[in-house]
CSV table of C-alpha atoms in Angstrom, one decimal:
chain,number,residue,atom,x,y,z
A,1,MET,CA,-1.2,6.2,-4.4
A,2,LEU,CA,-3.2,8.5,-6.6
A,3,PRO,CA,-6.1,9.1,-6.5
A,4,ALA,CA,-6.7,7.7,-2.9
A,5,ILE,CA,-3.8,9.7,-1.5
A,6,GLU,CA,-2.3,12.8,-3.1
A,7,PRO,CA,0.9,14.7,-2.4
A,8,GLY,CA,0.3,17.0,0.6
A,9,ASP,CA,-2.3,14.8,2.3
A,10,TRP,CA,-1.9,14.5,6.0
A,11,LEU,CA,-2.5,11.0,7.3
A,12,VAL,CA,-3.2,9.3,10.7
A,13,VAL,CA,-1.2,6.1,10.8
A,14,ASN,CA,-1.6,3.3,13.4
A,15,PRO,CA,1.9,2.1,14.2
A,16,LEU,CA,0.7,-0.6,16.6
A,17,VAL,CA,-0.2,-3.1,13.9
A,18,SER,CA,1.5,-6.5,14.5
A,19,ALA,CA,0.1,-8.4,11.5
A,20,TRP,CA,-0.8,-7.5,7.9
A,21,PRO,CA,-4.2,-5.8,7.8
A,22,ARG,CA,-7.0,-7.1,5.6
A,23,ARG,CA,-6.8,-7.1,1.8
A,24,GLY,CA,-7.5,-3.6,0.4
A,25,ALA,CA,-6.2,-1.7,3.4
A,26,VAL,CA,-3.6,1.0,2.9
A,27,VAL,CA,-0.3,0.7,4.7
A,28,VAL,CA,3.0,2.6,5.2
A,29,PHE,CA,6.1,0.5,4.9
A,30,ARG,CA,9.8,0.7,4.2
A,31,GLU,CA,10.6,-0.1,0.5
A,32,PRO,CA,12.9,-3.1,0.2
A,33,MET,CA,15.1,-1.5,-2.4
A,34,SER,CA,15.6,1.9,-0.9
A,35,GLU,CA,14.5,2.0,2.8
A,36,ALA,CA,12.3,5.0,1.8
A,37,LEU,CA,8.8,5.2,3.4
A,38,ALA,CA,6.1,4.3,0.9
A,39,ILE,CA,2.3,4.0,0.9
A,40,LYS,CA,0.6,1.1,-0.9
A,41,ARG,CA,-2.5,-1.0,-0.8
A,42,ILE,CA,-2.5,-4.7,0.3
A,43,ALA,CA,-3.5,-7.0,-2.7
A,44,ALA,CA,-2.6,-10.3,-1.0
A,45,ARG,CA,-1.9,-11.5,2.5
A,46,PRO,CA,0.3,-14.2,3.9
A,47,GLY,CA,-0.3,-17.7,2.4
A,48,GLU,CA,-2.2,-16.3,-0.6
A,49,GLN,CA,-1.0,-16.8,-4.2
A,50,VAL,CA,-0.3,-13.9,-6.6
A,51,ARG,CA,0.6,-13.9,-10.3
A,52,PHE,CA,4.3,-13.1,-10.8
A,53,ALA,CA,6.8,-13.6,-13.6
A,54,GLY,CA,4.5,-15.8,-15.7
A,55,GLY,CA,3.5,-18.0,-12.9
A,56,TYR,CA,2.2,-18.0,-9.3
A,57,LEU,CA,4.0,-17.1,-6.1
A,58,THR,CA,2.8,-18.3,-2.7
A,59,LEU,CA,3.4,-15.7,0.0
A,60,ALA,CA,5.2,-16.7,3.2
A,61,ASP,CA,3.6,-16.5,6.6
A,62,ASP,CA,5.0,-13.0,7.1
A,63,GLU,CA,4.7,-11.5,3.6
A,64,ALA,CA,2.2,-9.4,1.8
A,65,TRP,CA,1.8,-8.3,-1.9
A,66,LEU,CA,1.5,-4.5,-2.1
A,67,ILE,CA,0.2,-2.5,-5.1
A,68,ALA,CA,-0.2,1.0,-6.3
A,69,ASP,CA,-3.7,2.4,-7.0
A,70,ALA,CA,-2.6,4.3,-10.1
A,71,ASP,CA,-1.3,3.0,-13.3
A,72,ALA,CA,1.6,4.4,-15.4
A,73,VAL,CA,-0.7,6.8,-17.3
A,74,VAL,CA,-2.1,8.4,-14.1
A,75,THR,CA,1.3,8.7,-12.4
A,76,SER,CA,3.0,10.2,-15.4
A,77,GLY,CA,0.2,12.7,-15.8
A,78,ALA,CA,0.8,13.8,-12.3
A,79,GLY,CA,4.5,14.2,-13.0
A,80,PHE,CA,5.8,11.0,-11.4
A,81,GLY,CA,7.4,8.0,-13.0
A,82,PRO,CA,5.7,4.6,-13.2
A,83,PRO,CA,4.3,3.2,-10.0
A,84,ILE,CA,6.7,1.1,-7.9
A,85,ASP,CA,5.1,-1.8,-6.1
A,86,SER,CA,5.4,-5.5,-5.4
A,87,SER,CA,5.4,-6.3,-9.1
A,88,ARG,CA,8.8,-4.6,-9.2
A,89,PHE,CA,10.3,-5.4,-5.8
A,90,GLY,CA,8.4,-8.6,-4.8
A,91,PRO,CA,6.7,-9.5,-1.6
A,92,VAL,CA,7.2,-7.3,1.5
A,93,SER,CA,7.9,-8.9,4.9
A,94,LEU,CA,6.1,-7.9,8.1
A,95,ASP,CA,9.3,-6.4,9.6
A,96,ARG,CA,9.1,-3.6,6.9
A,97,LEU,CA,5.5,-2.6,7.9
A,98,VAL,CA,5.4,0.8,9.6
A,99,GLY,CA,1.6,1.1,10.1
A,100,ARG,CA,-1.9,1.1,8.7
A,101,VAL,CA,-3.4,4.3,7.3
A,102,LEU,CA,-6.6,5.1,9.2
A,103,PHE,CA,-7.7,8.4,7.7
A,104,ARG,CA,-6.7,11.8,6.2
A,105,TYR,CA,-7.0,14.9,8.3
A,106,GLY,CA,-5.7,17.5,5.9
A,107,PRO,CA,-6.2,19.3,3.7
A,108,LEU,CA,-9.7,19.9,5.2
A,109,ARG,CA,-11.4,19.6,1.8
A,110,ARG,CA,-10.2,16.0,1.6
A,111,PHE,CA,-10.8,15.1,5.2
A,112,GLY,CA,-12.0,11.5,5.8
A,113,ARG,CA,-11.4,7.8,5.8
A,114,ILE,CA,-9.1,6.1,3.2
A,115,ARG,CA,-11.5,3.5,1.9
A,116,ALA,CA,-10.3,-0.1,1.6
A,117,ASN,CA,-10.4,-1.3,-2.0
A,118,VAL,CA,-11.4,-5.0,-1.7
A,119,GLU,CA,-10.9,-5.3,-5.5
A,120,ALA,CA,-7.2,-4.9,-5.0
A,121,THR,CA,-6.2,-8.2,-6.4
């Protein structure tokens, strides 16, 4: 999730969410392919359409489309592989949602809200 969230950031996460937050919000979820915890931004919510595999996909009532903030150039420059998001593993169902990221409390030099990116589509 570079540059919004960097390795070593300490986050406050609201685990009491029962629906997908608004588009642009940052969420913690369990990746469908590995069960690992991941952090991504919501690009589309239930019922919306997204471009996928040369066409359009309409999300189900419990699905969201999650994207990474960084592209392959940024992540490889930081020592990571290409970003893994819904373009690779598809829509994410609500039962995989762990919580919504509220703000960063450490390190102190980066203290503050994680801003919603409404251009996340």
